[in-house]
C-alpha positions as a printed Julia matrix, in Angstrom:
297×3 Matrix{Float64}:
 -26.13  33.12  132.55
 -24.7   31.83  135.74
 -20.82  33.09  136.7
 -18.0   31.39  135.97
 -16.29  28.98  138.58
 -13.28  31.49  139.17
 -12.55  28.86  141.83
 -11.89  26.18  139.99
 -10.26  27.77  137.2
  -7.94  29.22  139.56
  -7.47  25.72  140.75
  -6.57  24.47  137.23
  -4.41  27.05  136.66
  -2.12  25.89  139.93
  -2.0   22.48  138.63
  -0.54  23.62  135.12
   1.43  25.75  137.51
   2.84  23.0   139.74
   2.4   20.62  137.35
   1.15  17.84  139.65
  -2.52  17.44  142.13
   0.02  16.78  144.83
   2.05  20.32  144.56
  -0.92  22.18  143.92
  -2.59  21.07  147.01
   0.75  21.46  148.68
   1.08  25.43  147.33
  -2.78  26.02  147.88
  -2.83  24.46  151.19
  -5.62  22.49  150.69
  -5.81  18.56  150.7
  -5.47  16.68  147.14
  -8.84  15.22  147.19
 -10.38  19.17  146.53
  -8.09  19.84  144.1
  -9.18  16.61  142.55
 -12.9   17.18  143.04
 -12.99  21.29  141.72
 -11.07  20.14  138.83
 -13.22  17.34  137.78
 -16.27  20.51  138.77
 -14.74  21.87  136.06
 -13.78  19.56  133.57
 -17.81  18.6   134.3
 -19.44  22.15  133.36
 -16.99  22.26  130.16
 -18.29  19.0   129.38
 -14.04  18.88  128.4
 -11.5   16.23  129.95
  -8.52  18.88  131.18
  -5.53  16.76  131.91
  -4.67  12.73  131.09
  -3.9   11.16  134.51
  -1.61   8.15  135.35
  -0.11   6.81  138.13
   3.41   8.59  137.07
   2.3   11.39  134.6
  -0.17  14.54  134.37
  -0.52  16.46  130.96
  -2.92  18.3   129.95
  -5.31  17.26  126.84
  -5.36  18.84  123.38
  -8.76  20.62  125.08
  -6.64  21.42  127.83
  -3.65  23.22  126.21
  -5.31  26.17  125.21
  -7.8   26.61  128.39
  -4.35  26.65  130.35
  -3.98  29.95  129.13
  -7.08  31.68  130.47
  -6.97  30.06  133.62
  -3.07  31.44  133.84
  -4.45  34.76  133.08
  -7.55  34.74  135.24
  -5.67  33.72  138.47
  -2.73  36.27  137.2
  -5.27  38.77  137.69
  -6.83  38.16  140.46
  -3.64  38.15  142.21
  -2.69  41.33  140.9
  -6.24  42.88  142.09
  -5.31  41.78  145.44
  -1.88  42.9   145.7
  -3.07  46.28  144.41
  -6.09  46.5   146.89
  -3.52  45.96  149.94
  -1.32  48.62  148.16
   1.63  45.87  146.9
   4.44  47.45  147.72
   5.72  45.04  149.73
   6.83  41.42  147.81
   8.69  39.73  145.23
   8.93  40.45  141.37
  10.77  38.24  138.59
  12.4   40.1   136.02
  13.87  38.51  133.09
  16.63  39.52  130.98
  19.72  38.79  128.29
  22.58  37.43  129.76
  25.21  40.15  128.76
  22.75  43.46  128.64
  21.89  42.03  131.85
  24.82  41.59  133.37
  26.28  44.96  132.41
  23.3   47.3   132.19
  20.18  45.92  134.74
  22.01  44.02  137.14
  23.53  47.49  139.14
  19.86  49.13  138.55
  18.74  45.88  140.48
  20.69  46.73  142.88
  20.13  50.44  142.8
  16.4   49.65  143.21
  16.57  47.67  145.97
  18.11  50.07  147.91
  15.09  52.73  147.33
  12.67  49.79  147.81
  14.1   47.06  151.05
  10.5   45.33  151.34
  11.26  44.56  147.7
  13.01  40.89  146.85
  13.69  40.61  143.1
  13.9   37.43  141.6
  16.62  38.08  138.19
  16.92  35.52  135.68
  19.61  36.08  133.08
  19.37  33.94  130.13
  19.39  34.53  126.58
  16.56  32.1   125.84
  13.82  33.71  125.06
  11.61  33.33  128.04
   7.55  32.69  127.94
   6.87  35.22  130.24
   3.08  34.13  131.6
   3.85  30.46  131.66
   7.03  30.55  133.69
   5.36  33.34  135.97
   7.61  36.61  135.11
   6.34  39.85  136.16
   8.2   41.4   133.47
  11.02  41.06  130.72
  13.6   43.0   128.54
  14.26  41.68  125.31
  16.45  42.96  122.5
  14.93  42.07  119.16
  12.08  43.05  116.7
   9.46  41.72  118.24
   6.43  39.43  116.18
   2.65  40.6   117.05
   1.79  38.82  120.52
  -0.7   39.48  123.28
   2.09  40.43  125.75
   2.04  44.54  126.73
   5.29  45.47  125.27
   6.95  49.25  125.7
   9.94  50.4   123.36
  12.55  51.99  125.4
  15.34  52.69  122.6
  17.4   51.0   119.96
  20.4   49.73  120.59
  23.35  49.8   117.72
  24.81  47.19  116.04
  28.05  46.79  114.33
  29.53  44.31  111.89
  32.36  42.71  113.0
  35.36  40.72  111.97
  38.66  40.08  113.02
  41.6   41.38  110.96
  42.99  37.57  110.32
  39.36  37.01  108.83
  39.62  40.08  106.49
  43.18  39.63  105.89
  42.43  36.11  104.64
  38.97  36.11  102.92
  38.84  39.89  102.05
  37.42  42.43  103.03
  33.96  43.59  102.01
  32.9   46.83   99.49
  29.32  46.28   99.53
  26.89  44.39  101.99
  26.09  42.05   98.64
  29.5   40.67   99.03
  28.61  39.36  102.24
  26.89  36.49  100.44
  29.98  34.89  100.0
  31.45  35.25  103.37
  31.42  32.82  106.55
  28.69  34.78  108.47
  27.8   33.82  112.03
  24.01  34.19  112.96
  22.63  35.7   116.22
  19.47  33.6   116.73
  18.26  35.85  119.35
  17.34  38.57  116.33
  16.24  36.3   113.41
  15.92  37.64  109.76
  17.99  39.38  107.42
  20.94  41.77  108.39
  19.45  45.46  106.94
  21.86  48.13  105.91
  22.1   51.44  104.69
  24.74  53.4   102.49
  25.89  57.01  103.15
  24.0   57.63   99.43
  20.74  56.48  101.17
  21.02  52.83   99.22
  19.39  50.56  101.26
  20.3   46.49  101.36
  20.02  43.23  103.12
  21.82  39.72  103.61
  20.53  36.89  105.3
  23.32  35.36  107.49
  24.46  31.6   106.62
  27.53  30.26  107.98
  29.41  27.98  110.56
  27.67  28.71  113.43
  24.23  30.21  115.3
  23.98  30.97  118.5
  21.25  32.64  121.09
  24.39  34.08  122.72
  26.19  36.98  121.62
  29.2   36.15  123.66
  29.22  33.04  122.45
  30.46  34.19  118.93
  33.18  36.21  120.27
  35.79  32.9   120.56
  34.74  32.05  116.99
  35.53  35.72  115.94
  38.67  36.22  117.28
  39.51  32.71  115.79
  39.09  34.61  112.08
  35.89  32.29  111.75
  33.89  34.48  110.11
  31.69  37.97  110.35
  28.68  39.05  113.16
  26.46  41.4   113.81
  25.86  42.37  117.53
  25.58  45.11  120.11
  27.79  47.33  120.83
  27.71  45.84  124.66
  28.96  42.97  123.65
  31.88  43.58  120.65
  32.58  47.12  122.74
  36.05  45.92  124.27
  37.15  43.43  121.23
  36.71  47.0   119.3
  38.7   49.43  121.42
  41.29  46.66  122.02
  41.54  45.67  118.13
  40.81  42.28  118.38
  37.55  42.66  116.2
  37.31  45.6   113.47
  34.16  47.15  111.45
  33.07  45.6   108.96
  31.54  47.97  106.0
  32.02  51.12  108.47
  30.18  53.32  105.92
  27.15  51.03  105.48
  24.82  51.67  108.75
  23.16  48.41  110.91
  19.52  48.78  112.09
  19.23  49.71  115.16
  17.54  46.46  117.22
  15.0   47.62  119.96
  15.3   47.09  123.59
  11.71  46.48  124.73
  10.01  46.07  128.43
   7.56  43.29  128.22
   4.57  42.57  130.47
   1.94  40.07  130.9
  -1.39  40.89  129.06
  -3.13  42.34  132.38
  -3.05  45.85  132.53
  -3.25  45.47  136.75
   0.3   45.37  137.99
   1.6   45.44  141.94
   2.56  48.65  142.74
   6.0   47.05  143.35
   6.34  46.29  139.76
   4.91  49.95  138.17
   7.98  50.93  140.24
  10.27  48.62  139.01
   8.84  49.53  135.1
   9.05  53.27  135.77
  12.57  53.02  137.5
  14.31  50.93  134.5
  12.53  52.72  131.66
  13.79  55.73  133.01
  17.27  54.43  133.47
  17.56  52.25  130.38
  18.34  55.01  127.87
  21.77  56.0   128.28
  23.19  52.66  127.76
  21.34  52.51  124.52
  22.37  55.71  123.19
  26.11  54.49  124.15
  25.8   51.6   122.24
């Protein structure tokens, strides 16, 4: 069986990148006319049409869409084997985060890692969208939720407490809750960052669930704090978030004798198991570092 065209799949894979011939070529440094003629090498020995081409658009073909993949993960690769052959210490990573964990909690270890590492540039994007890490080229992620079977490496660090929140106004006006099944009938605002029912547990062991419906849903925690402290309704969130609305007495427990699940903090990474050295660094340094602020939480 003769070897794959790792060329030209490479080459595929910088188009879907770059999302034009033109930028490709550009990135590649290479003229358009071989990007043109080792895709069409390729779209000839798959006997498969790759992209629909106009004059003012490029997108790939329903055959396309899920070829984009392995070529993402085939030039991912190689890249990686390279950087680790030449020892890839030196170099850039992009790290994705939530907004407000991020802020607070991996921002300063940024910081603190770039002093130990000055040949190091780190690209951090903050955002709580959830990011597709291999498509948009991320070296690695932290993401607060329970995550869904994927084929992205993904490493538990801790779980980070939640509380059930309200403020008083709220309580004082709709009541305040005995039982998470009276939560049914309250104005509950929904974190759409960690889908599903809210799970709780009584100091008896009695374990129950609510699934939030209410005025508004959000993929940002912060977001729901105006709409709390306007005695909109009840949330669930981290403790990095409601922390100061809490001390202050803006926002109060909710059911303080029920527990919240605990929602993991996980460090995702693409599918290869070959990483820079730069990034095992970067893994090793947060997953060490990443466990106090859970347990404060």
């Amino acid at each position: 069986m003769p070897l794959p065209d790792l060329e030209a799949w490479a080459t595929f894979a910088a188009v879907v990148e770059h999302r034009s011939f033109s930028a490709a070529a550009e990135a590649l440094g290479v003229g358009k006319s071989t990007i043109s003629k080792t895709v069409a090498r390729l779209e000839a020995r798959l006997d498969q049409a790759l992209f629909h081409r106009t004059s003012r658009r490029l997108a790939l073909t329903e055959a396309g869409k899920p070829l984009a993949e392995h070529a993402r993960r085939i030039l991912a690769e190689a890249r990686a084997a390279e950087e680790a052959a030449r020892g890839g210490d030196a170099g850039r990573i992009r790290l994705a985060a939530p907004l407000g964990f991020g802020v607070a909690n991996v921002a300063p270890l940024v910081a603190a890692f770039l002093r130990e590492h000055p040949q190091v540039e780190i690209d951090l994007v903050l955002s709580d969208a959830r990011v597709d890490i291999v498509a948009e080229g991320f070296d690695l992620a932290l993401r607060i939720a329970d995550l869904p079977d994927s084929s992205l490496r993904a490493r538990r660090l801790c779980g980070i407490q939640t509380h059930l929140i309200a403020a008083p106004a709220y309580l004082a006006a709709a009541g305040a809750p005995a039982h998470p099944a009276e939560l049914a009938s309250h104005a509950l605002l929904g974190y759409a960052n960690v889908p599903g029912p809210w799970r709780f547990r009584g100091p008896d062991g009695e374990e129950a669930s609510v699934r939030p419906a209410g005025p508004l849903v959000t993929n940002s925690g912060e977001a729901m704090i105006p709409a709390l402290l306007a005695g909109l309704g009840i949330a669930r969130l981290p403790g990095f978030i409601v922390g100061p609305h809490l001390a202050s007495g803006a926002l109060v427990e909710v059911l303080p004798a029920w527990r919240n699940a605990a929602v993991g903090l996980h460090l995702l990474t693409p599918p290869s198991p070959l990483r820079p050295a730069r990034v095992e660094a970067l893994i090793a340094f947060l997953a060490a570092r990443l466990r106090d602020p859970c347990e404060s939480t």
